[in-house]
Each structure stands twice: as structure tokens, then as C-alpha cells.
CSV table of C-alpha atoms in Angstrom, one decimal:
chain,number,residue,atom,x,y,z
J,1,MET,CA,136.5,108.4,110.7
J,2,ALA,CA,133.1,108.0,108.6
J,3,GLU,CA,131.5,110.5,107.2
J,4,PHE,CA,129.4,112.6,109.3
J,5,TRP,CA,126.0,111.2,107.2
J,6,GLU,CA,127.1,108.2,108.0
J,7,MET,CA,127.2,108.1,111.2
J,8,ASP,CA,124.6,106.8,113.6
J,9,ALA,CA,122.7,108.7,115.7
J,10,SER,CA,124.3,107.1,118.8
J,11,GLU,CA,127.9,107.5,117.4
J,12,ILE,CA,127.1,111.5,116.5
J,13,ALA,CA,125.9,112.0,120.2
J,14,ARG,CA,129.1,110.9,121.3
J,15,GLY,CA,131.0,112.2,119.7
J,16,VAL,CA,130.0,116.0,120.3
J,17,THR,CA,129.0,115.2,123.8
J,18,SER,CA,132.8,114.3,124.9
J,19,ARG,CA,133.5,117.6,122.8
J,20,SER,CA,135.4,115.0,119.5
J,21,PHE,CA,133.7,116.9,117.1
J,22,SER,CA,130.9,119.8,117.3
J,23,ALA,CA,127.8,120.0,116.6
J,24,ARG,CA,128.3,122.8,114.2
J,25,GLN,CA,130.4,119.8,112.0
J,26,VAL,CA,127.8,117.1,111.8
J,27,VAL,CA,125.0,119.7,111.1
J,28,GLU,CA,127.2,121.7,108.7
J,29,ALA,CA,127.6,118.1,106.5
J,30,HIS,CA,124.2,116.6,106.4
J,31,LEU,CA,123.2,120.1,105.6
J,32,ALA,CA,125.5,119.5,102.9
J,33,ARG,CA,124.8,116.1,101.7
J,34,LEU,CA,121.0,117.1,101.8
J,35,SER,CA,121.6,119.6,99.6
J,36,GLU,CA,123.8,116.9,96.4
J,37,ILE,CA,121.2,114.5,97.7
J,38,ASN,CA,117.8,115.8,97.5
J,39,PRO,CA,117.7,116.9,94.3
J,40,ARG,CA,118.0,113.8,93.2
J,41,ILE,CA,114.6,112.1,95.6
J,42,ASN,CA,113.0,115.2,96.8
J,43,ALA,CA,112.8,113.7,100.6
J,44,VAL,CA,113.0,117.3,102.5
J,45,VAL,CA,110.5,119.4,101.2
J,46,GLN,CA,111.0,122.3,103.9
J,47,GLU,CA,114.3,123.5,104.9
J,48,CYS,CA,115.8,124.6,107.8
J,49,PRO,CA,119.3,125.6,107.1
J,50,GLU,CA,120.0,128.4,109.5
J,51,GLU,CA,117.7,127.6,112.0
J,52,ALA,CA,119.9,124.4,112.1
J,53,LEU,CA,123.0,126.0,111.8
J,54,ALA,CA,121.8,128.3,114.8
J,55,ALA,CA,120.7,125.1,116.7
J,56,ALA,CA,123.9,123.9,116.5
J,57,ASN,CA,125.9,126.5,117.9
J,58,VAL,CA,123.6,126.7,121.4
J,59,LEU,CA,124.7,123.6,121.6
J,60,ASP,CA,128.3,124.0,121.8
J,61,ASP,CA,127.7,126.9,123.6
J,62,ARG,CA,126.4,124.9,126.3
J,63,LEU,CA,128.5,121.8,126.3
J,64,GLY,CA,131.6,124.1,126.3
J,65,ARG,CA,130.3,125.6,129.6
J,66,GLY,CA,130.2,121.5,131.1
J,67,GLU,CA,125.9,121.5,130.7
J,68,ASP,CA,124.5,119.0,130.0
J,69,ALA,CA,123.0,119.1,125.7
J,70,GLY,CA,120.3,115.9,126.3
J,71,PRO,CA,120.9,112.4,124.4
J,72,LEU,CA,120.5,113.2,121.3
J,73,ALA,CA,122.9,116.4,121.5
J,74,GLY,CA,124.1,117.4,118.0
J,75,VAL,CA,122.1,114.6,116.3
J,76,PRO,CA,120.1,115.5,113.1
J,77,VAL,CA,116.4,114.8,112.3
J,78,THR,CA,113.4,115.6,109.9
J,79,ILE,CA,110.3,115.9,111.0
J,80,LYS,CA,107.0,115.0,108.5
J,81,VAL,CA,104.9,118.0,107.2
J,82,ASN,CA,101.9,116.6,109.5
J,83,VAL,CA,102.7,117.6,112.3
J,84,ASP,CA,103.3,120.9,113.5
J,85,GLN,CA,106.3,122.9,113.6
J,86,LYS,CA,106.7,126.7,115.0
J,87,GLY,CA,107.4,128.9,111.8
J,88,TYR,CA,106.9,126.2,109.0
J,89,ALA,CA,103.7,124.9,107.1
J,90,THR,CA,102.0,122.3,108.6
J,91,THR,CA,100.9,121.2,105.0
J,92,ASN,CA,100.3,117.6,105.0
J,93,GLY,CA,100.6,117.2,101.2
J,94,LEU,CA,98.3,119.4,100.0
J,95,LYS,CA,98.1,122.6,98.6
J,96,LEU,CA,95.1,123.9,100.9
J,97,GLN,CA,97.1,123.8,103.8
J,98,LYS,CA,100.9,125.3,102.2
J,99,ASP,CA,99.9,129.0,103.9
J,100,LEU,CA,99.0,127.1,107.5
J,101,ILE,CA,102.4,128.0,109.4
J,102,ALA,CA,102.3,126.7,112.8
J,103,LYS,CA,102.7,129.0,115.6
J,104,GLN,CA,104.3,126.6,118.7
J,105,ASP,CA,105.8,123.3,118.0
J,106,SER,CA,103.5,120.1,118.7
J,107,PRO,CA,104.8,118.3,121.5
J,108,VAL,CA,106.7,115.1,120.0
J,109,VAL,CA,108.9,118.2,117.9
J,110,ALA,CA,109.6,120.2,121.3
J,111,ASN,CA,110.8,116.8,122.8
J,112,LEU,CA,113.4,116.0,120.3
J,113,ARG,CA,114.8,119.5,120.3
J,114,ARG,CA,115.1,119.3,124.7
J,115,ALA,CA,116.7,116.4,123.6
J,116,GLY,CA,119.4,118.4,121.8
J,117,ALA,CA,118.0,116.7,118.2
J,118,ILE,CA,118.9,119.5,115.6
J,119,ILE,CA,115.8,119.7,113.6
J,120,VAL,CA,117.4,119.9,109.6
J,121,GLY,CA,114.5,119.5,107.2
J,122,ARG,CA,111.2,118.4,106.7
J,123,THR,CA,110.3,115.3,105.1
J,124,ASN,CA,107.2,114.4,102.0
J,125,THR,CA,104.2,113.0,102.6
J,126,PRO,CA,101.2,112.1,100.3
J,127,ALA,CA,98.4,114.4,100.5
J,128,PHE,CA,96.4,113.3,104.4
J,129,SER,CA,99.2,111.0,104.6
J,130,MET,CA,96.7,108.8,102.8
J,131,ARG,CA,98.6,106.0,100.8
J,132,TRP,CA,102.2,103.6,101.2
J,133,PHE,CA,103.3,106.3,98.6
J,134,THR,CA,104.3,109.1,99.0
J,135,ASN,CA,103.4,111.7,95.8
J,136,ASN,CA,100.8,115.0,95.8
J,137,GLU,CA,100.9,118.6,93.7
J,138,LEU,CA,102.5,120.3,96.2
J,139,HIS,CA,105.3,118.8,96.6
J,140,GLY,CA,105.5,116.5,94.5
J,141,MET,CA,107.0,112.8,94.5
J,142,THR,CA,109.5,111.4,96.7
J,143,LEU,CA,112.0,109.0,95.4
J,144,ASN,CA,113.2,105.5,97.1
J,145,PRO,CA,116.8,105.8,97.7
J,146,ARG,CA,117.7,102.1,96.8
J,147,ASN,CA,115.5,102.1,94.4
J,148,ALA,CA,113.6,104.7,92.0
J,149,ASP,CA,111.3,102.5,90.5
J,150,LEU,CA,110.2,101.5,94.1
J,151,THR,CA,108.1,103.6,96.7
J,152,PRO,CA,109.5,105.0,99.1
J,153,GLY,CA,106.2,104.1,100.9
J,154,GLY,CA,103.9,105.9,103.3
J,155,SER,CA,103.1,108.2,104.0
J,156,SER,CA,106.3,108.4,105.8
J,157,GLY,CA,108.2,108.8,103.0
J,158,GLY,CA,110.1,111.3,102.7
J,159,ALA,CA,111.5,110.4,106.7
J,160,ALA,CA,112.5,107.4,105.3
J,161,ALA,CA,114.5,108.4,102.1
J,162,ALA,CA,116.4,110.8,104.5
J,163,VAL,CA,117.6,108.9,106.6
J,164,ALA,CA,118.3,105.9,103.8
J,165,ALA,CA,120.5,108.6,101.8
J,166,GLY,CA,122.6,110.4,104.9
J,167,ILE,CA,120.6,113.3,105.9
J,168,CYS,CA,119.7,113.4,108.9
J,169,ALA,CA,120.4,109.6,111.6
J,170,ILE,CA,116.7,109.6,112.7
J,171,GLY,CA,113.4,110.4,110.5
J,172,HIS,CA,110.1,111.8,112.8
J,173,GLY,CA,107.0,109.2,111.4
J,174,THR,CA,103.3,108.7,111.9
J,175,ASP,CA,101.5,106.1,111.9
J,176,ILE,CA,98.2,105.3,111.9
J,177,ALA,CA,97.8,102.2,108.8
J,178,GLY,CA,101.7,101.3,108.7
J,179,SER,CA,102.9,104.5,108.0
J,180,ILE,CA,106.4,104.5,109.8
J,181,ARG,CA,106.7,100.0,109.7
J,182,TYR,CA,106.2,99.9,105.7
J,183,PRO,CA,108.7,103.3,104.8
J,184,ALA,CA,111.2,101.9,106.9
J,185,TYR,CA,110.7,98.4,105.1
J,186,ALA,CA,110.5,100.0,101.4
J,187,CYS,CA,114.0,101.9,102.0
J,188,GLY,CA,115.7,99.0,103.8
J,189,LEU,CA,115.6,101.1,107.6
J,190,GLN,CA,114.4,100.0,110.9
J,191,GLY,CA,111.2,101.8,112.2
J,192,ILE,CA,109.3,101.9,115.6
J,193,ARG,CA,105.1,102.6,115.6
J,194,PRO,CA,104.9,102.8,119.5
J,195,THR,CA,102.1,101.6,121.6
J,196,VAL,CA,99.4,104.8,121.1
J,197,GLY,CA,99.7,106.4,124.2
J,198,ARG,CA,103.3,106.6,124.8
J,199,VAL,CA,104.3,109.7,123.0
J,200,PRO,CA,102.6,112.6,122.9
J,201,ALA,CA,101.1,113.9,119.8
J,202,ARG,CA,98.9,117.2,119.2
J,203,ASN,CA,98.4,120.2,116.6
J,204,ALA,CA,97.5,123.5,117.8
J,205,SER,CA,97.0,124.5,113.9
J,206,ALA,CA,93.7,122.7,113.9
J,207,PRO,CA,90.9,120.9,115.2
J,208,ASP,CA,91.3,117.8,117.6
J,209,ARG,CA,91.6,114.4,115.8
J,210,TYR,CA,88.9,112.7,115.5
J,211,ILE,CA,88.3,109.4,118.3
J,212,GLY,CA,89.6,106.5,115.2
J,213,ALA,CA,93.3,108.6,115.0
J,214,GLN,CA,93.8,109.3,118.8
J,215,MET,CA,92.7,106.0,119.7
J,216,MET,CA,95.5,104.9,116.4
J,217,ALA,CA,98.0,107.6,114.9
J,218,VAL,CA,101.5,107.2,117.2
J,219,SER,CA,104.2,109.2,115.7
J,220,GLY,CA,107.7,107.2,116.1
J,221,PRO,CA,111.3,106.9,114.6
J,222,ILE,CA,112.8,105.9,112.4
J,223,ALA,CA,116.1,104.7,111.5
J,224,ARG,CA,119.5,103.3,110.3
J,225,SER,CA,120.0,101.1,113.5
J,226,ILE,CA,118.1,99.7,117.0
J,227,ALA,CA,120.7,101.5,119.1
J,228,ASP,CA,119.1,104.5,117.5
J,229,LEU,CA,115.3,103.7,118.2
J,230,ARG,CA,115.5,102.9,121.7
J,231,LEU,CA,117.2,107.3,121.8
J,232,GLY,CA,114.8,108.1,119.7
J,233,LEU,CA,111.6,106.6,120.7
J,234,ALA,CA,113.1,108.2,124.9
J,235,ALA,CA,113.3,111.2,123.1
J,236,MET,CA,109.7,111.4,121.7
J,237,SER,CA,108.1,109.7,124.5
J,238,VAL,CA,108.2,112.6,127.6
J,239,GLY,CA,105.2,113.7,128.7
J,240,ASP,CA,103.0,116.9,128.1
J,241,PRO,CA,99.7,118.1,128.6
J,242,GLU,CA,99.0,119.0,125.4
J,243,ASP,CA,97.7,115.7,124.5
J,244,PRO,CA,95.7,114.3,127.4
J,245,LEU,CA,95.6,110.8,126.0
J,246,TRP,CA,99.7,109.9,127.5
J,247,ILE,CA,100.4,107.6,129.6
J,248,PRO,CA,103.2,107.6,131.6
J,249,ALA,CA,104.8,104.1,131.4
J,250,PRO,CA,107.6,102.7,131.7
J,251,LEU,CA,110.9,102.0,129.0
J,252,THR,CA,111.6,98.8,130.3
J,253,GLY,CA,109.3,96.2,131.8
J,254,GLU,CA,109.5,93.0,133.9
J,255,ALA,CA,111.7,90.7,132.8
J,256,LEU,CA,109.4,88.3,130.2
J,257,PRO,CA,110.8,84.9,128.4
J,258,ARG,CA,112.3,84.8,125.6
J,259,LYS,CA,109.2,83.3,123.6
J,260,VAL,CA,108.8,83.9,120.2
J,261,ALA,CA,105.4,83.2,118.0
J,262,PHE,CA,107.0,82.6,114.4
J,263,CYS,CA,103.0,84.3,112.1
J,264,PRO,CA,104.9,83.2,108.4
J,265,ALA,CA,101.0,84.1,106.8
J,266,PRO,CA,98.1,85.4,109.0
J,267,ASP,CA,94.7,85.0,108.8
J,268,GLY,CA,96.5,82.3,105.1
J,269,MET,CA,97.4,86.0,103.7
J,270,GLU,CA,100.1,85.4,100.2
J,271,VAL,CA,103.5,86.2,101.2
J,272,ASP,CA,106.5,86.4,98.4
J,273,SER,CA,109.4,83.1,98.6
J,274,ALA,CA,111.6,86.2,99.8
J,275,ILE,CA,109.6,87.6,102.5
J,276,LEU,CA,109.3,83.8,103.7
J,277,ALA,CA,112.9,83.8,103.0
J,278,ALA,CA,113.7,86.9,105.2
J,279,LEU,CA,111.1,84.8,108.4
J,280,THR,CA,113.1,81.9,108.2
J,281,GLN,CA,116.8,83.8,109.0
J,282,ALA,CA,115.2,85.8,111.1
J,283,ALA,CA,113.5,82.6,112.9
J,284,GLU,CA,116.9,80.9,113.3
J,285,ALA,CA,118.5,84.3,113.9
J,286,LEU,CA,116.6,84.1,116.9
J,287,ARG,CA,117.5,80.5,118.0
J,288,ALA,CA,120.7,80.6,117.6
J,289,ALA,CA,120.8,83.5,120.1
J,290,GLY,CA,118.4,81.2,123.0
J,291,TRP,CA,115.6,82.1,122.6
J,292,GLN,CA,111.7,79.8,121.8
J,293,VAL,CA,110.7,79.9,118.6
J,294,GLU,CA,107.4,77.9,117.3
J,295,GLU,CA,105.3,78.0,114.7
J,296,ILE,CA,101.8,79.2,115.7
J,297,ASP,CA,98.8,80.6,114.6
J,298,CYS,CA,97.9,84.1,116.0
J,299,PRO,CA,94.7,86.0,117.2
J,300,PRO,CA,93.1,87.5,114.1
J,301,MET,CA,94.1,90.0,111.3
J,302,ARG,CA,91.3,90.3,108.9
J,303,GLU,CA,89.3,91.5,111.2
J,304,ALA,CA,91.3,93.8,113.2
J,305,ALA,CA,91.8,95.4,109.5
J,306,GLU,CA,88.4,96.1,109.0
J,307,ILE,CA,87.7,98.2,112.3
J,308,ASN,CA,90.5,100.2,110.8
J,309,ALA,CA,89.0,101.0,107.8
J,310,GLN,CA,86.0,101.5,109.8
J,311,LEU,CA,87.2,104.1,111.7
J,312,TRP,CA,89.9,105.2,109.1
J,313,MET,CA,87.4,105.9,106.2
J,314,ALA,CA,84.4,106.8,108.6
J,315,GLU,CA,86.8,110.1,109.3
J,316,SER,CA,87.9,110.2,106.3
J,317,ARG,CA,84.1,110.8,104.7
J,318,ALA,CA,84.0,113.3,107.6
J,319,ALA,CA,87.1,115.3,105.0
J,320,ALA,CA,85.4,114.0,101.7
J,321,ALA,CA,84.7,117.8,100.8
J,322,THR,CA,88.0,119.0,101.6
J,323,ILE,CA,89.7,116.1,99.5
J,324,ALA,CA,87.1,117.2,97.1
J,325,ALA,CA,88.9,120.4,97.4
J,326,GLU,CA,91.8,119.3,97.4
J,327,ASP,CA,91.3,117.6,93.9
J,328,ASP,CA,94.5,115.6,94.5
J,329,PRO,CA,94.4,112.7,92.0
J,330,ASP,CA,95.9,110.3,93.3
J,331,ALA,CA,94.6,110.5,97.1
J,332,THR,CA,90.8,111.3,94.6
J,333,VAL,CA,92.1,107.6,93.7
J,334,VAL,CA,92.8,105.7,96.5
J,335,PHE,CA,89.9,107.8,98.7
J,336,GLN,CA,87.2,106.3,96.2
J,337,ARG,CA,88.6,102.5,96.3
J,338,MET,CA,89.0,103.0,100.6
J,339,THR,CA,86.0,103.8,100.8
J,340,ALA,CA,83.8,101.9,98.1
J,341,ASP,CA,85.7,98.5,100.5
J,342,SER,CA,84.3,99.7,103.6
J,343,ALA,CA,80.5,100.4,104.2
J,344,GLU,CA,79.7,104.0,105.5
J,345,MET,CA,78.5,103.6,108.8
J,346,ASP,CA,75.1,105.2,111.4
J,347,LEU,CA,75.6,105.7,115.0
J,348,GLY,CA,74.7,102.2,115.8
J,349,GLY,CA,77.6,100.9,113.2
J,350,LEU,CA,80.3,102.8,115.1
J,351,MET,CA,79.1,101.5,118.8
J,352,ALA,CA,79.1,98.0,117.2
J,353,CYS,CA,82.6,98.7,115.4
J,354,LEU,CA,84.2,100.0,118.6
J,355,GLN,CA,83.0,97.3,120.7
J,356,ARG,CA,84.5,94.4,118.3
J,357,ARG,CA,87.4,96.1,118.9
J,358,ILE,CA,87.3,95.3,122.3
J,359,GLY,CA,87.2,92.0,121.6
J,360,VAL,CA,90.0,91.3,118.9
J,361,GLN,CA,92.0,93.3,121.6
J,362,ARG,CA,91.1,91.0,125.1
J,363,GLU,CA,92.2,88.2,122.2
J,364,TRP,CA,95.8,89.3,120.9
J,365,LEU,CA,96.7,90.4,124.5
J,366,HIS,CA,95.7,87.2,125.8
J,367,PHE,CA,98.0,85.8,123.2
J,368,LEU,CA,100.8,87.8,124.0
J,369,ASP,CA,101.1,86.9,127.3
J,370,GLU,CA,102.1,83.0,125.8
J,371,TRP,CA,104.1,84.8,123.4
J,372,PRO,CA,105.4,88.3,124.1
J,373,VAL,CA,106.9,88.7,120.5
J,374,VAL,CA,105.1,87.3,117.5
J,375,LEU,CA,107.7,87.5,114.1
J,376,CYS,CA,105.5,88.1,111.0
J,377,PRO,CA,105.7,89.7,107.8
J,378,SER,CA,106.2,93.7,107.1
J,379,SER,CA,104.1,93.5,103.7
J,380,GLY,CA,103.6,90.5,101.7
J,381,MET,CA,105.1,91.7,98.7
J,382,LEU,CA,108.1,93.5,98.2
J,383,PRO,CA,108.1,97.1,98.2
J,384,PHE,CA,105.6,97.9,95.6
J,385,ALA,CA,106.5,99.5,92.2
J,386,GLN,CA,106.3,103.1,92.2
J,387,GLN,CA,102.0,104.4,91.4
J,388,SER,CA,100.9,100.9,91.0
J,389,ASP,CA,97.9,101.5,93.6
J,390,VAL,CA,96.4,103.7,91.0
J,391,GLY,CA,96.6,102.4,87.8
J,392,ALA,CA,94.8,98.8,87.5
J,393,ARG,CA,91.8,98.6,91.0
J,394,SER,CA,93.4,94.9,90.4
J,395,GLY,CA,97.3,96.1,91.9
J,396,PHE,CA,94.8,98.3,94.3
J,397,ASP,CA,93.6,94.9,96.2
J,398,ARG,CA,96.2,92.8,95.8
J,399,ILE,CA,98.0,95.8,97.5
J,400,MET,CA,95.6,96.1,100.2
J,401,GLU,CA,95.7,92.1,100.7
J,402,ALA,CA,99.7,92.4,100.6
J,403,GLN,CA,99.3,95.4,104.0
J,404,LEU,CA,97.0,93.0,106.1
J,405,ILE,CA,99.6,93.6,108.8
J,406,GLN,CA,100.0,97.2,108.7
J,407,ARG,CA,96.9,97.6,108.8
J,408,ALA,CA,96.1,95.5,111.2
J,409,LEU,CA,97.6,96.1,114.2
J,410,PRO,CA,96.6,99.8,114.5
J,411,THR,CA,93.2,98.6,115.5
J,412,LEU,CA,95.0,96.9,118.3
J,413,GLY,CA,96.7,99.5,119.5
J,414,LEU,CA,100.2,97.9,120.0
J,415,PRO,CA,103.9,98.5,119.0
J,416,GLY,CA,104.8,97.0,116.0
J,417,LEU,CA,109.0,97.0,115.0
J,418,SER,CA,110.6,96.8,111.1
J,419,VAL,CA,112.8,95.0,111.0
J,420,ALA,CA,115.3,95.2,107.9
J,421,THR,CA,117.2,91.8,106.9
J,422,GLY,CA,118.7,93.2,103.6
J,423,MET,CA,117.9,92.9,99.9
J,424,ALA,CA,116.0,90.7,97.7
J,425,GLY,CA,117.6,91.6,94.5
J,426,ASP,CA,116.7,95.1,94.0
J,427,ALA,CA,114.2,95.5,96.4
J,428,PRO,CA,114.6,96.1,100.2
J,429,VAL,CA,113.1,93.7,102.9
J,430,GLY,CA,112.7,92.4,105.9
J,431,VAL,CA,110.0,91.7,108.7
J,432,GLN,CA,107.9,92.8,111.6
J,433,LEU,CA,108.1,92.4,115.2
J,434,ILE,CA,104.4,92.6,117.8
J,435,GLY,CA,104.7,92.9,121.2
J,436,GLY,CA,102.5,94.2,124.1
J,437,LYS,CA,101.3,97.0,125.1
J,438,PHE,CA,104.4,99.3,126.5
J,439,ARG,CA,106.5,96.0,126.1
J,440,GLU,CA,109.2,98.1,122.8
J,441,ASP,CA,112.0,97.1,124.7
J,442,ILE,CA,111.6,93.7,123.9
J,443,LEU,CA,110.7,94.1,120.5
J,444,PHE,CA,113.9,96.5,120.2
J,445,ASP,CA,115.8,93.2,122.0
J,446,ALA,CA,114.6,90.4,119.3
J,447,GLY,CA,115.6,93.2,116.8
J,448,GLU,CA,118.6,93.8,117.9
J,449,VAL,CA,119.4,89.9,117.3
J,450,ILE,CA,118.1,90.4,113.6
J,451,GLU,CA,120.0,93.5,112.9
J,452,SER,CA,123.2,91.0,113.7
J,453,ALA,CA,122.9,88.2,112.1
J,454,CYS,CA,121.3,90.1,109.0
J,455,GLY,CA,124.0,93.5,109.2
J,456,GLN,CA,123.1,97.2,109.9
J,457,PRO,CA,121.5,98.8,107.4
J,458,ARG,CA,123.7,101.8,105.6
J,459,VAL,CA,123.6,104.7,104.1
J,460,THR,CA,122.9,104.4,100.2
J,461,THR,CA,124.0,107.8,97.4
J,462,PRO,CA,120.6,107.0,94.5
J,463,VAL,CA,122.0,106.8,91.4
């Protein structure tokens, strides 16, 4: 039998539920793995060993009484530090928030607990969760367990690093411009950005979010298998009145034609040859499985990315005083560069931006009626070298261009699935699938075909 920390969530839940092994055994193994590996990668920055063991004991007792322990029974998970977990600081990577102790769980955290998941720790994020790299002055830098010279991604870099290293089976992440999909890509994992409104969200420790985050930010799972993403998303998606924007949509929709629009370089973006090879491999796997795959131009990405930047940076400008007070050097550089590229908006500009958004969304929904799945790059480049966004301005600009699709998708409110396809030399590589609103199910179906052809990601032990 594999080590517990090597097992997928679905395997753990089956074993714990059948009492083939106990939740406590699983949690003890993951806590030992955390103690061994985390000092090398700094993925988990707040640990929960006593609570985790107590929760495992409670779950084992429930099973002993013949009670239902939930679909994620005994599965070790992590929570990103930008989301409320009762009794822990919601730091968001900020020194200013090191003592901001949550008094109640965010709905997504409560949902995971109710599903039987056991929280073993909280994972790192860049300051303000504002980069595709994970470093801050409060918690330090997170390393990619597959290659320490590369970013683990951001902003959910700690979550992805923890999953890849076997510290947890499912990592909670958030995504407003690629912060689930890109860390999954960079760490060679699977990650789903759900449809806006799928997973309930609220941090009671802070004021409610502004309009841009309300329309574009989501929580979702990162895991080592598509099957685990299905489990994790189902658990996270239970409704909660704390989030008035939650929508009670079914997890499985009506049958759709197995048609895939193959878009290897949307809007003329430059794409590395290794990524093009991965896309071709994925397209061939889908064809071999009976899907109709045609190379075709998708609707605009650049306009959607521009709208994302306008809304996101408008909210960042509103927090300019806080960014200045935090004085995180990386966040300061990124904030200055991103706001310089996105003009400040007045009320008229905001109204025009929201009006443009509806038009782009409409064009995409018409396209997805004909082509239910879009196969495209996760990034135009292989995972970036650590800290390369705060070096030369030219490097920052190349990164922004490479992340075109990461930035565009949140504007559309659509789900996106990052699927690992293996390694390109010493760098992870993968592809991205985009689908219609609340049709994560067809993305999972297509993703499982690619996963089967390319091999499922496994745990790695960092050097």
C-alpha cells in the first residue's frame, strides 16, 4: 500500500469510510510529512496539528457509531491564508494583518469541515494575493517542490506546493487572475477555477468585497487528480446565506456534444514550443477518445484581460494607502507596474467598462453553445523563474503577455480547468480547458481523457 501522504483524496475517503484505516492514521502521516518537507519549501505558514488530530478522533468516533462521515472523510486539506478560518489570522501575506484573527469560518472552510475534510495547515500567498509568485515579508518565500528555481505560481502558490509535496491531498485556492489555474500549472497539478457563484465566499474579518472581486474572484480546489477536483468542488459548493451571490446550480448538466475548439494561440499570443506540443498531445488524446476537435479562433481574450485589469486595479487603487503602509517591496513594484498599464477610471469609465464586459461575455456564450469546450494554453511560457516579475520591466511585460488567458477568464465568469501533461525538461507543463457557465462537469470529462493519456500527477519530494 502506498504511504498515506501519497494517496489521492478519493482513495483516502474510501479507506477511512470503510474503516480500512483510521482518519487519525492518515492525519498523523500528513503531519509527519509536513514536518519533514515544509521547512524545505515553506508552503504551509500556519500549522494546525492539535486541531487536526482532534478532528480525526471525532471523525473516527462517528464512523465507529455507524454515522456518515462525509464525502471527504479524513482527507487532509489546507486553507489559503487569505480566507477566514476561526482562530487563525487571515493575513493575506501582510504584516498589517498578522493579528487579524477570524472569529468564524468562511463558508468554503465550513463546507470542507462538514464534508469530513481535516485542515492540517494554512498556505502561503504573496502580499495582497497580487502576483503569480509567492513571497512576502511576513511569511517568506514558497518554493516549487518540482523545481526550486521556478515559481510555484501565485497567488495560491502555497496551496499548490503543499499538494505537490504530499502535505495535503486537496489545497484550497482562490482565483481572480489565474491564482488557482497558474499554481496548478506551475506545480504540475490539476486545478479548477469554478464558475462565479458556484462556491460561497465571505470573510467576516473584513469589509465586503468591491464590485470587481464580487464579479471575478472565486475559491476552488487544487489536487493531483481530476477525480479529487470533482470531490473537492462538490464539497466546497454547498450554499450558505453568508454569500448572497451564491447560485444553486447543479454540478452535472444536460448532455452536451463532445466538441472541442482547439485554440493554441488565442489573439496571436506567443506560445512556447513545449506548450504547443502539450496542446497537440491533449487534442490528439481527445480525438482518440471520440471527441470532435477542430482548430478554430476563439472570441477575444485581450479585451476581457483589459477589463479584468481595469476592475482589479481600480480596487487596488482604493487600497493604495494600505499597500503603501505594508511597504512590501515586491507588491509595491507589481502594483506600480500594473496600475501604470491600466488607466484610472472615473464613474463614467467604470460604467463603460461594465458595459463592455457584458458584450464580451455574450460573444463567448454564443461561441460555447457551438463549442462546449475550449482547449488553450494555461500560459504562453513555461513556469517563470523565481521573482522574475520584479526584475527588469521587459521581463514583467513578457509575463503579463504570457498570462493573457489567466487574466481574461475571470472577466467572463466562466470555469477554467488546468490539466497537467507532464514535464518539459525540468519544468512542469500543461493545458487549460474553458467551458460554459456551471459546466465544470464537461471540463472534468475532457480533463480525465487528457489525464489518462498523459499520466496522473504524483507526489514529489523536493531536493
